[in-house]
GROMACS .gro file of C-alpha atoms in nm:
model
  446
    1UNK     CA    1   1.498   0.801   2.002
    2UNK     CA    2   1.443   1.029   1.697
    3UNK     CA    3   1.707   1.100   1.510
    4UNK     CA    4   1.831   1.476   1.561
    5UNK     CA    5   1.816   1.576   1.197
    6UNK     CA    6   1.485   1.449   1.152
    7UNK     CA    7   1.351   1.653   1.432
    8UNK     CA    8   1.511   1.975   1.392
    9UNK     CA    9   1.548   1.947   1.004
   10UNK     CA   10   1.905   1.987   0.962
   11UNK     CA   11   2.050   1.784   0.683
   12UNK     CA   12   2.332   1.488   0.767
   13UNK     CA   13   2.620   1.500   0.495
   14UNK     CA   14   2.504   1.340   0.199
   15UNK     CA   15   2.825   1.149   0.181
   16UNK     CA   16   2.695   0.983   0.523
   17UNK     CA   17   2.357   0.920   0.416
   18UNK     CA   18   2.456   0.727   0.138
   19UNK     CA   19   2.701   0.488   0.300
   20UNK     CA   20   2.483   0.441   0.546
   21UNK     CA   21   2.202   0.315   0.342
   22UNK     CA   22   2.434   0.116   0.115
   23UNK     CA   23   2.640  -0.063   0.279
   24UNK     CA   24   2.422  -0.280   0.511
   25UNK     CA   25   2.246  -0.446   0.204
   26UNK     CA   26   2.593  -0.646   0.188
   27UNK     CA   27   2.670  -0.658   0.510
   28UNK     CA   28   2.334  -0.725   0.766
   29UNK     CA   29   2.145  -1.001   0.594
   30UNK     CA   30   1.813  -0.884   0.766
   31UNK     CA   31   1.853  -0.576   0.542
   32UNK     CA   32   1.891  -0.820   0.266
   33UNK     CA   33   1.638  -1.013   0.358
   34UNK     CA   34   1.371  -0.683   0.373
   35UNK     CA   35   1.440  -0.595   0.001
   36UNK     CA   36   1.308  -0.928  -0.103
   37UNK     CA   37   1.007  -0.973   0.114
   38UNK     CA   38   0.916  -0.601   0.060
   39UNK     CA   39   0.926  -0.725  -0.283
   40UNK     CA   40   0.705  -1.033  -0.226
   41UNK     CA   41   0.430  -0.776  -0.006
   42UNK     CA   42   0.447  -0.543  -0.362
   43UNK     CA   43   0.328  -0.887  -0.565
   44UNK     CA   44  -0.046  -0.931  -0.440
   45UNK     CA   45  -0.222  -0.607  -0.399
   46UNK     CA   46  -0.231  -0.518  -0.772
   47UNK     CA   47  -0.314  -0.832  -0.906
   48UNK     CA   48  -0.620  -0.847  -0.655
   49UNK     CA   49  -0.782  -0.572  -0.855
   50UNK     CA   50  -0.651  -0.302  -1.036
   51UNK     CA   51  -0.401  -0.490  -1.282
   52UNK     CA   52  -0.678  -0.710  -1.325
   53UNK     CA   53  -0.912  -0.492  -1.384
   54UNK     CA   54  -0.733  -0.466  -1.755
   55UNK     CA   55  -0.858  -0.840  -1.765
   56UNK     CA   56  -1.195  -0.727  -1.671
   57UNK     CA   57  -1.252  -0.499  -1.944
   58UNK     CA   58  -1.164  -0.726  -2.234
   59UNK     CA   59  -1.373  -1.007  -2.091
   60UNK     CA   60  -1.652  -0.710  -2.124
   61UNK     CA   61  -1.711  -0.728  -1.730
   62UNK     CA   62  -1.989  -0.367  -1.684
   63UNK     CA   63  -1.825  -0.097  -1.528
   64UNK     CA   64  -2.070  -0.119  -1.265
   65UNK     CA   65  -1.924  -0.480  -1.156
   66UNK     CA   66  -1.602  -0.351  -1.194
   67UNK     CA   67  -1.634  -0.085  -0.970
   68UNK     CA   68  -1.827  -0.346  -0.714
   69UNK     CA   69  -1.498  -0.577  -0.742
   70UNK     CA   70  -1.268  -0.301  -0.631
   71UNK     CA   71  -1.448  -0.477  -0.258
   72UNK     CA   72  -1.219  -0.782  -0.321
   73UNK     CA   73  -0.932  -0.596  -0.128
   74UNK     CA   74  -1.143  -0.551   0.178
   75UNK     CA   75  -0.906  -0.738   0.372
   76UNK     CA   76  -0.666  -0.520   0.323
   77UNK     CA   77  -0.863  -0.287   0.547
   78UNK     CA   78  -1.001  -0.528   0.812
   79UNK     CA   79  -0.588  -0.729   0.859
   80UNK     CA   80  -0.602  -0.518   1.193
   81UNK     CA   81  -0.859  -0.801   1.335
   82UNK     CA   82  -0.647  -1.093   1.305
   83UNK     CA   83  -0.277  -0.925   1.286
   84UNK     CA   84  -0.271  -0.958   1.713
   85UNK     CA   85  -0.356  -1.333   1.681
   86UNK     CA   86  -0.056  -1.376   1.407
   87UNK     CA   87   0.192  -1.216   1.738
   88UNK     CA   88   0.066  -1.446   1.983
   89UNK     CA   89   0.052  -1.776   1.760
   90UNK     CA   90   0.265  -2.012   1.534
   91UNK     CA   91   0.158  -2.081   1.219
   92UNK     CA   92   0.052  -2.465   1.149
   93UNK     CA   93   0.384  -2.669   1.082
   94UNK     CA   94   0.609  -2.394   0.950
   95UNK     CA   95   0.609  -2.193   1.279
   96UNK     CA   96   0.751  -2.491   1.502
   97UNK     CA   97   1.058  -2.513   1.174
   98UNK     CA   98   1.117  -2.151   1.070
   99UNK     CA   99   1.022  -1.964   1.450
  100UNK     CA  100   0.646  -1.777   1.483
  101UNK     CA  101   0.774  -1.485   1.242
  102UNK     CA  102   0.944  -1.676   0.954
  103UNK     CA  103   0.662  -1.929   1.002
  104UNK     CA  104   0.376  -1.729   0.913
  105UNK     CA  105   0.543  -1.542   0.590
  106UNK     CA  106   0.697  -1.885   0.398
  107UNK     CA  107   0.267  -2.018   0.476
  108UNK     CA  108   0.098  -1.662   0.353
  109UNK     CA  109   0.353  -1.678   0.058
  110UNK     CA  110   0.283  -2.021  -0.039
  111UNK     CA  111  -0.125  -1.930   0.001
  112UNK     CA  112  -0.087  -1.621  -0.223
  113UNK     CA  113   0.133  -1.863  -0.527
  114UNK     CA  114  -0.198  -2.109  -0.475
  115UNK     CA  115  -0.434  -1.847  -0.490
  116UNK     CA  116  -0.287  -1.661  -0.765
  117UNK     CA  117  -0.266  -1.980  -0.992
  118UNK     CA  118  -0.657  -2.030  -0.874
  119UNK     CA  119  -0.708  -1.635  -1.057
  120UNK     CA  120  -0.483  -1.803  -1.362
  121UNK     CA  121  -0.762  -2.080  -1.412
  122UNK     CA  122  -1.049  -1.875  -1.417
  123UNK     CA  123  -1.280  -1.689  -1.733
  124UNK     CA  124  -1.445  -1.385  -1.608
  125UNK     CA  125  -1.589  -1.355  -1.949
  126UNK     CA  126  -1.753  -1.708  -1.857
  127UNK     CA  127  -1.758  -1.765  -1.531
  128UNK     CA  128  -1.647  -1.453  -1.266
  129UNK     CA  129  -1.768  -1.647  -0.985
  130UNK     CA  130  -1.443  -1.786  -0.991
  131UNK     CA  131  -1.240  -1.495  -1.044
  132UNK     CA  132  -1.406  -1.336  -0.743
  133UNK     CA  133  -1.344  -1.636  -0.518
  134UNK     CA  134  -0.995  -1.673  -0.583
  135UNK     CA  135  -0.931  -1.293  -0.550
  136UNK     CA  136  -1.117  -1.234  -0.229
  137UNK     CA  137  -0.857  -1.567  -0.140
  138UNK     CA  138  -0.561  -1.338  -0.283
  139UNK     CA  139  -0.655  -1.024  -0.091
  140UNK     CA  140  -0.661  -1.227   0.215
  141UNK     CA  141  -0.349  -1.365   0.199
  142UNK     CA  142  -0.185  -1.089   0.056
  143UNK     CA  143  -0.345  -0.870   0.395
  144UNK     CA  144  -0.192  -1.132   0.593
  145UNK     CA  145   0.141  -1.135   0.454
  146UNK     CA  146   0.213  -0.783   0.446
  147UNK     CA  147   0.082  -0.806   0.899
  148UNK     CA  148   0.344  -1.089   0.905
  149UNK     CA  149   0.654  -0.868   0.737
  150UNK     CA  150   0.577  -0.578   0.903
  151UNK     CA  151   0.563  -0.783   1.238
  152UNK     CA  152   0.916  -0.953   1.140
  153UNK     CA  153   1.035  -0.595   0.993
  154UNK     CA  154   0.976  -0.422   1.352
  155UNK     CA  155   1.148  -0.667   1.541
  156UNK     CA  156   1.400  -0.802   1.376
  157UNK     CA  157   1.595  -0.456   1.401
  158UNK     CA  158   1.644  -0.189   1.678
  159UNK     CA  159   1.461   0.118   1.668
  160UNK     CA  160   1.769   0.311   1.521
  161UNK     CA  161   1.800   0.115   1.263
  162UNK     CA  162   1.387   0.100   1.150
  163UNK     CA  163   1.438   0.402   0.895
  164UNK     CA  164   1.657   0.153   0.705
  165UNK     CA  165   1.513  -0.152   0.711
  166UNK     CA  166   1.131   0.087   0.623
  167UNK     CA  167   1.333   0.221   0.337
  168UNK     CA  168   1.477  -0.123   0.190
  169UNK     CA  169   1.140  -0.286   0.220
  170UNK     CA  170   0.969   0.054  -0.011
  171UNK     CA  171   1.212   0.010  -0.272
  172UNK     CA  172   1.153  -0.386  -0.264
  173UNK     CA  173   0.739  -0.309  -0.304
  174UNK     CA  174   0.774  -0.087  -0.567
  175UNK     CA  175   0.981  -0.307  -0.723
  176UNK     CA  176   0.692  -0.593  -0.672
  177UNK     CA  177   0.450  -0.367  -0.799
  178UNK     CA  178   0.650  -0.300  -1.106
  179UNK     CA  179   0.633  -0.673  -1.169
  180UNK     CA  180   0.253  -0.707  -1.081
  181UNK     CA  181   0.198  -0.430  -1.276
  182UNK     CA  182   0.402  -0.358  -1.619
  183UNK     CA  183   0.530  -0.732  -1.573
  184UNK     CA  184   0.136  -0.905  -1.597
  185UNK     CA  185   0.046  -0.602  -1.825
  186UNK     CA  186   0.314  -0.710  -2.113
  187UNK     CA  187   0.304  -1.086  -2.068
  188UNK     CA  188  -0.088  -1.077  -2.077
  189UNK     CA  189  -0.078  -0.919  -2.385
  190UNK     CA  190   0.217  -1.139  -2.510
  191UNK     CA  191   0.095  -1.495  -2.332
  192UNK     CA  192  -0.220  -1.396  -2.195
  193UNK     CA  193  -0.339  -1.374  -1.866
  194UNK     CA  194  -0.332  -1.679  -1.768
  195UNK     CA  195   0.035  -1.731  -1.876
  196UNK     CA  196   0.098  -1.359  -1.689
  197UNK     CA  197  -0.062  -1.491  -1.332
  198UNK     CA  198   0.121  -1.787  -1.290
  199UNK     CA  199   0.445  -1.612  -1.355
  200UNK     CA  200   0.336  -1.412  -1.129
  201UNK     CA  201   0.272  -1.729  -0.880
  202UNK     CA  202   0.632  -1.825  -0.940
  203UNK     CA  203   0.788  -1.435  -0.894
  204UNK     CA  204   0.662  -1.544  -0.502
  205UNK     CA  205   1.013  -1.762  -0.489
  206UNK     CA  206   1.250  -1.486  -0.386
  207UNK     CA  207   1.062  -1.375  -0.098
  208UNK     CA  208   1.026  -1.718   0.031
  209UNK     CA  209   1.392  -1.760  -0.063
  210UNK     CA  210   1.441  -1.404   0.146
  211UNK     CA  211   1.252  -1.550   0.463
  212UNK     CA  212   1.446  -1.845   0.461
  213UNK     CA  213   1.782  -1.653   0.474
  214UNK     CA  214   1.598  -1.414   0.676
  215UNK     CA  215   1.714  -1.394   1.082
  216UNK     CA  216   1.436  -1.519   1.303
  217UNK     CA  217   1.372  -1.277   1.581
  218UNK     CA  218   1.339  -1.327   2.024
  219UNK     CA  219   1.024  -1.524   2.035
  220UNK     CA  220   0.762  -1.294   2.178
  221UNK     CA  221   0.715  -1.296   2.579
  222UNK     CA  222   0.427  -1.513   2.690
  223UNK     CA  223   0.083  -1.374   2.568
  224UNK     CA  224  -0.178  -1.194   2.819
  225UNK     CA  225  -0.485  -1.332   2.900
  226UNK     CA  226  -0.823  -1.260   2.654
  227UNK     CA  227  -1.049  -1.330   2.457
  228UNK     CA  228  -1.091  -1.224   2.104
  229UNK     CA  229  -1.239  -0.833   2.204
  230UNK     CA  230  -0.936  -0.753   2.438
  231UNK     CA  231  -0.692  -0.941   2.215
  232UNK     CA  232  -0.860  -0.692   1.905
  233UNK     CA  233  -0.885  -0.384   2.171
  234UNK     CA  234  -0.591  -0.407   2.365
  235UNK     CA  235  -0.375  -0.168   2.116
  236UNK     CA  236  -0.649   0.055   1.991
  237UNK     CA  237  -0.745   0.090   2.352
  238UNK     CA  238  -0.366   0.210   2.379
  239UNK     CA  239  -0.324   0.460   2.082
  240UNK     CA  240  -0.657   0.603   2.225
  241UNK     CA  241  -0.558   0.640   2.542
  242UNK     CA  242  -0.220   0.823   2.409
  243UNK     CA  243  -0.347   1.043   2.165
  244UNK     CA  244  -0.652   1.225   2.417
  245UNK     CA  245  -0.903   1.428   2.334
  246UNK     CA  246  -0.699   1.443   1.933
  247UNK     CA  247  -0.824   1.114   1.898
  248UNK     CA  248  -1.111   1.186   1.680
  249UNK     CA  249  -0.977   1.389   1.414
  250UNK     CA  250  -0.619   1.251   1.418
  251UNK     CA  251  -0.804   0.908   1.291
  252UNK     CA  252  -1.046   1.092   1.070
  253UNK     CA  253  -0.766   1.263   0.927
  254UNK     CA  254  -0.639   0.910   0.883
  255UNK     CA  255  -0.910   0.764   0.747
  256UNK     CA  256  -0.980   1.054   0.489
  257UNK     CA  257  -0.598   1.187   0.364
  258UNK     CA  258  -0.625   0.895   0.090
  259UNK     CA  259  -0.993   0.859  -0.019
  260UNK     CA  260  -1.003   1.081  -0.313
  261UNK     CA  261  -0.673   0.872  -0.422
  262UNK     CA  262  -0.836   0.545  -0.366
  263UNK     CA  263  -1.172   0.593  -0.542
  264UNK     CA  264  -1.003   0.728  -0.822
  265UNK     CA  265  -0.780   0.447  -0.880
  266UNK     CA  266  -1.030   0.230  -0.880
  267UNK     CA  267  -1.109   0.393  -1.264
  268UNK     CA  268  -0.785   0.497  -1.371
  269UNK     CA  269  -0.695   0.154  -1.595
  270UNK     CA  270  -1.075   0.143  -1.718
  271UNK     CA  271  -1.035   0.512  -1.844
  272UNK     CA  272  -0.710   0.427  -2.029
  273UNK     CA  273  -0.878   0.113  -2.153
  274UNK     CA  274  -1.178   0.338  -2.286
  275UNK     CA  275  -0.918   0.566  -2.436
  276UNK     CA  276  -0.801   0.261  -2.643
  277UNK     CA  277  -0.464   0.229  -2.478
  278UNK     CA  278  -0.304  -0.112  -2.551
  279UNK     CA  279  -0.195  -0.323  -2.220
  280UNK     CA  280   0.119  -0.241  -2.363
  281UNK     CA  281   0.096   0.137  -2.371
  282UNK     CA  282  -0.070   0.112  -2.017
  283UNK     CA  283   0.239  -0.072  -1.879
  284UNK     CA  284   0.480   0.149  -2.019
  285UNK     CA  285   0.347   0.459  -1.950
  286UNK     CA  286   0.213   0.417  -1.569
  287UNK     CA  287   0.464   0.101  -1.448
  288UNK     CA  288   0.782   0.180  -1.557
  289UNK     CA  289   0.782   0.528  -1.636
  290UNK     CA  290   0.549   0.592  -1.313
  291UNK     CA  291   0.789   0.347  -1.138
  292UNK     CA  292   1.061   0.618  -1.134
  293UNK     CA  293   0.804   0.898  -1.124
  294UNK     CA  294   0.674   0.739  -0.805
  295UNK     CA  295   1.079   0.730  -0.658
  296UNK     CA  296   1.095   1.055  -0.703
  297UNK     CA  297   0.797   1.150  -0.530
  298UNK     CA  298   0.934   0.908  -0.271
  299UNK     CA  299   1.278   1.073  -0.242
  300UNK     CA  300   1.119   1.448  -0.252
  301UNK     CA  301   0.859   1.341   0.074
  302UNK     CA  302   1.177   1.203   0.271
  303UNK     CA  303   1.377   1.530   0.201
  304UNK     CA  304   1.066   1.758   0.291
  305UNK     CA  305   0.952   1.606   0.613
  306UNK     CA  306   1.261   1.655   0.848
  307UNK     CA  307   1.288   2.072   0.663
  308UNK     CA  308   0.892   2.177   0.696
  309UNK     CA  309   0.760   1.903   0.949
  310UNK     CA  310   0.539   1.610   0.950
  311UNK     CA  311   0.189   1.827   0.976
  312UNK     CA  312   0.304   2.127   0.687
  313UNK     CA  313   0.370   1.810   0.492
  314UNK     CA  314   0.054   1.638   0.528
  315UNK     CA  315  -0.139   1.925   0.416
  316UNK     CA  316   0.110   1.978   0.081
  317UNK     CA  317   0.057   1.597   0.022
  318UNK     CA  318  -0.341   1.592   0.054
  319UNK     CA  319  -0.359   1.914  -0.155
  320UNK     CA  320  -0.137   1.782  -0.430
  321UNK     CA  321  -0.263   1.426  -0.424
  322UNK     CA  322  -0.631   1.542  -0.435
  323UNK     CA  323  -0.530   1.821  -0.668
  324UNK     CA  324  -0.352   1.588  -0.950
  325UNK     CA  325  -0.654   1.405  -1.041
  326UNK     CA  326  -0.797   1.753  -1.208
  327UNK     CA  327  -0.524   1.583  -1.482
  328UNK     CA  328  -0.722   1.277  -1.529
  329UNK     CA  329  -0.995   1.462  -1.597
  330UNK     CA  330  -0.843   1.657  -1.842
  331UNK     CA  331  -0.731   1.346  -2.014
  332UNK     CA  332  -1.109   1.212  -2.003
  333UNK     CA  333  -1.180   1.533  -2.222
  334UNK     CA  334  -0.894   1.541  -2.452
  335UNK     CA  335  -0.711   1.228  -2.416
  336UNK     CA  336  -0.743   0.951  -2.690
  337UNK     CA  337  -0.486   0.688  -2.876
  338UNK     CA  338  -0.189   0.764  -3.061
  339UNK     CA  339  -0.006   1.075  -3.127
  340UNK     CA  340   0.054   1.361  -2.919
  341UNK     CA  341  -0.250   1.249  -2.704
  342UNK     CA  342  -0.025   0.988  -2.583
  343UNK     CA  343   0.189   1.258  -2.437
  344UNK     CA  344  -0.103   1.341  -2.236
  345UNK     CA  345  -0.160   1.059  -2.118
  346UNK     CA  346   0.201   1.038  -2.022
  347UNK     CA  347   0.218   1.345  -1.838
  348UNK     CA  348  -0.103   1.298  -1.733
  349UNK     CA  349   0.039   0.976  -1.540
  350UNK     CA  350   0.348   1.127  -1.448
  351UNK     CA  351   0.157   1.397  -1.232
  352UNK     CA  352  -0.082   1.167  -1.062
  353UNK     CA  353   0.182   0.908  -0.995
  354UNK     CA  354   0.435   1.151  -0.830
  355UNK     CA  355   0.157   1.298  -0.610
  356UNK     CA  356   0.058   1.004  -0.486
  357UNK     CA  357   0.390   0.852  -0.417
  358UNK     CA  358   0.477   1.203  -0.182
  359UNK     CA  359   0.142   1.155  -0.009
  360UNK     CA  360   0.186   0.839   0.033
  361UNK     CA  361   0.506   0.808   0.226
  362UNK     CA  362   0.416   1.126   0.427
  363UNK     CA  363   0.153   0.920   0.540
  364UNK     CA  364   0.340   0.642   0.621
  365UNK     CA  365   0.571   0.825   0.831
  366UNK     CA  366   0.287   0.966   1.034
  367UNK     CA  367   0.119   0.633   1.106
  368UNK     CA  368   0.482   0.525   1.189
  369UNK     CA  369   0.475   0.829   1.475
  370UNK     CA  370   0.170   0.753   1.582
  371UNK     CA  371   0.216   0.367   1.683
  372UNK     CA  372   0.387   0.285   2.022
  373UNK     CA  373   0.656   0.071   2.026
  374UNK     CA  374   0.492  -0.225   2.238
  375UNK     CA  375   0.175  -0.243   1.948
  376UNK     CA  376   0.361  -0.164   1.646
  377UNK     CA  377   0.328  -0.402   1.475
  378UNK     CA  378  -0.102  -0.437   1.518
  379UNK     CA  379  -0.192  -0.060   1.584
  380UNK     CA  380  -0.005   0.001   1.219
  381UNK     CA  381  -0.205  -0.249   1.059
  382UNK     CA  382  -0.497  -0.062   1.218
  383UNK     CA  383  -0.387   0.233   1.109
  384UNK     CA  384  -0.340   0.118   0.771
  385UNK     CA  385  -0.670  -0.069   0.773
  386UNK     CA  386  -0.864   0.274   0.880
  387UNK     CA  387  -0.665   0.457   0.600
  388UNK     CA  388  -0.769   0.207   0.324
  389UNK     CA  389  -1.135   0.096   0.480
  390UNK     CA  390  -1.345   0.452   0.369
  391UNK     CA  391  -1.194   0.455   0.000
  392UNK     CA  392  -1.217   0.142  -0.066
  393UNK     CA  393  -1.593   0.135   0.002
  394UNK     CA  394  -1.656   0.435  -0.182
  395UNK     CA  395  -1.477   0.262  -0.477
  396UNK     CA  396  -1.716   0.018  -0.527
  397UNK     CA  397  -1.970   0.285  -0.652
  398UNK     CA  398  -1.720   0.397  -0.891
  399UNK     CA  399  -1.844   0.247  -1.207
  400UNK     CA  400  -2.221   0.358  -1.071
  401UNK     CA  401  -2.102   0.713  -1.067
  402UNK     CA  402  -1.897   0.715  -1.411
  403UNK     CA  403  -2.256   0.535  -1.557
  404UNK     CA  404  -2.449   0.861  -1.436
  405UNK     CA  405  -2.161   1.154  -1.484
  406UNK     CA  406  -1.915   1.016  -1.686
  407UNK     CA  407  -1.512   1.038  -1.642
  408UNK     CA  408  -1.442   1.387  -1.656
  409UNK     CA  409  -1.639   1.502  -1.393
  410UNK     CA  410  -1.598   1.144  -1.175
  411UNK     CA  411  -1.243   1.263  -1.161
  412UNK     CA  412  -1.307   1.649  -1.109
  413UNK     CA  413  -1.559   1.544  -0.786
  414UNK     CA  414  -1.259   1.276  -0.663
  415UNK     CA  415  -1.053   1.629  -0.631
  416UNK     CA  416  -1.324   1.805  -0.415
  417UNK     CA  417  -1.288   1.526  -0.193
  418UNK     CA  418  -0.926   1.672  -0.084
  419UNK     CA  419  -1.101   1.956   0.010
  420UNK     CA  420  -1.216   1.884   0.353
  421UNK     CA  421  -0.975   1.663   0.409
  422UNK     CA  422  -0.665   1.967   0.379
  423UNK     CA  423  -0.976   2.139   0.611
  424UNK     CA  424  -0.915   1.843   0.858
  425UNK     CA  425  -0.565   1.848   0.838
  426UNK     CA  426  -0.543   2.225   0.883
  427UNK     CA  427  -0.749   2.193   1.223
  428UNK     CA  428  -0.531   1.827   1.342
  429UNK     CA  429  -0.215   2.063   1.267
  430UNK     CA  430  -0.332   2.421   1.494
  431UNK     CA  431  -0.404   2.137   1.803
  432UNK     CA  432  -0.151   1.881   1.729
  433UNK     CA  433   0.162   2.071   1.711
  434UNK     CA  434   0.454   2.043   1.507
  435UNK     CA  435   0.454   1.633   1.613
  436UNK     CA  436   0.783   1.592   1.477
  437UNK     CA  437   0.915   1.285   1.704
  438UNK     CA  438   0.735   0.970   1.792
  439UNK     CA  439   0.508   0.950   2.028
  440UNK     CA  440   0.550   0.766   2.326
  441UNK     CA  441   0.315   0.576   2.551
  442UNK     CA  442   0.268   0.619   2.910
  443UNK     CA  443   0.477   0.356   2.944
  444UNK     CA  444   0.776   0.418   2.746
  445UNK     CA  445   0.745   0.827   2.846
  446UNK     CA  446   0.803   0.743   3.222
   0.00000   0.00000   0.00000
């Protein structure tokens, strides 16, 4: 059941909200537990690519590879294939200790430390081979991890309380990402990268410390019958069934709200590299002052969804998201090192950074709406994985593009991608309705 306020927009006391979303991080150790393996799924992503694609430049990778290596978090878009198998089986060992939940997220953890210390060994200057081999291993078990958290996350806690335990686990990844981001930034440039991955390989302790502590939820029901198609199908067969003849553009609309971001993040650290930004500067500037740049952005989205509704705020979110990166192109023109340029940069960051946190957790709320209860956990992972899946593969031609046009106008054409996806989301909105409780599946509706 939606919560009333979130439906009709009326605002709870703030008094109210804020005890509420306090107090159970001392008292319910499953909220506890959420803030450090939302931590541990905020590790891996960066470090898969775009943190190390700092490393890349200075080892004098081409652009053009670069942009190709952006691919290495393709499984981050395909997790949807294997998440049902991860429901219906224990992991090797672990699962018959820890339970089938618990299980799998102490073994994905322990495969991202190894595969993280594997990135810490290699010389792209020398020998990317490696590099690539041990970051496709990353972005695997990364993928895997965060299908494994989200699986434990929905079930561990009732529906009620899912808003909490969604907003626990955000603050914990953006605190990982902080650490994956301005953390390997300013050791690499103190230690050097090698000394900044295998922190980063030992920052995996606290969620495996979380998962331990963590409450192991009712063992799933007895698994139906299939193979490998109708073990894939069965929940997409389900969200299609429930969302009709809106199937089609409701996933397109998926699929497109965050390509321009993605294929411009795929150049953002190689333009402030080319700028002559230090590590340093780069961590500063887009980690820790875009880490509370990015909260607000989160805070703003929660506030505006239950006042304008979910569909008026997917539109403001893909216009302003799409929209922001006309500042990175303005930073490609006048941007450079040192000085008030660096202010530019800064505000330049600050703009991007707070649009795409809003648009992000809009979007995350309505994937959350979308999924039915009974496939939450694998029809969110393919929601996810059809989000990602289009940007990322337009990423990889990234560096191409920037070789032919250069950064200004690579990040002026990333904004004209936003605009027919607002066109989309315009059309979705006139057929969808206001949408502004969960949907429900035949099942669950009767």
């Amino acid at each position: 059941m939606a919560n009333p306020a979130q439906v009709t927009g009326a605002p709870e006391p703030v008094k109210a909200q804020t005890g509420a979303f306090l107090t159970p991080l001392f008292t319910d150790r499953r909220v506890a537990a959420v803030l450090g393996l939302g931590f541990a799924q905020g590790i891996p992503f960066l470090l898969v690519y775009a943190t190390q694609s700092a490393w890349l430049v200075q080892a004098k990778v081409p652009l053009a590879t670069i942009g190709l290596m952006s691919e290495l978090t393709i499984a981050y878009k395909l997790k949807f294939l294997w998440a049902p198998f991860l429901d219906r089986h224990d992991a090797p060992l672990l699962g018959r200790w820890l339970g089938r939940r618990r299980g799998w997220i102490v073994a994905t953890q322990i495969l991202v430390a190894l595969a993280l210390a594997g990135v810490a060994f290699g010389d792209p200057a020398h020998w990317l081979a490696w590099t690539v081999a041990f970051s496709l291993a990353l972005g695997v078990a990364g993928a895997t991890q965060d299908v494994v958290i989200d699986g434990w996350r929905i079930t561990a806690a009732p529906p009620e309380q899912q808003a909490l335990m969604s907003s626990w686990s955000e603050i914990g990844y953006r605190i990982g990402n902080l650490a994956a981001g301005a953390g390997a930034l300013y050791l690499s440039d103190a230690y050097g990268w090698r000394a900044a991955y295998l922190c980063m390989a030992a920052l995996m302790a606290p969620g495996t410390i979380a998962a331990l502590l963590a409450p192991e939820p009712p063992a799933p029901g007895t698994p139906a019958s299939g193979g490998f198609v109708e073990t894939v199908w069965a929940p997409i067969r389900d969200l299609l069934a429930r969302l009709g003849p809106l199937a089609v553009p409701v996933l397109a609309l998926v699929a497109g709200f965050r390509m321009p971001g993605y294929v411009s993040n795929a150049m953002a650290i190689p333009l402030f590299k080319t700028l002559g930004y230090s590590n340093t500067d780069i961590a500063t500037v887009t980690k820790l002052f875009g880490f509370w740049i990015a909260l607000g952005g989160t805070f703003l989205a929660s506030a505006i969804i239950p006042r304008i509704g979910m569909m008026a705020s997917l539109l403001i979110g893909t216009v302003t998201a799409s929209a922001s990166h006309l500042a990175l192109a303005y930073l490609a023109w006048h941007g450079g090192h040192g000085g008030a340029a660096f202010w530019t940069f800064a505000a330049t960051v600050g703009i991007d950074g707070f649009a795409y946190a809003f648009a992000s957790i809009v979007l995350i709320t309505y994937m959350s709406r979308l999924s039915a209860t009974a496939h939450a956990a694998s029809q969110y992972a393919l929601l996810t994985s059809l989000c990602a899946l289009p940007g990322s593969l337009l990423a990889g031609f990234s560096g191409f593009v920037i070789e032919w046009t250069g950064f200004p106008w690579f990040f002026i054409g990333t904004s004209l991608i936003g605009v027919p996806v607002a066109l989309l989301c315009l059309l979705v909105a006139r057929r969808h309705g206001p949408m502004d409780a969960p949907m429900e599946s035949p099942a669950e509706a009767s």
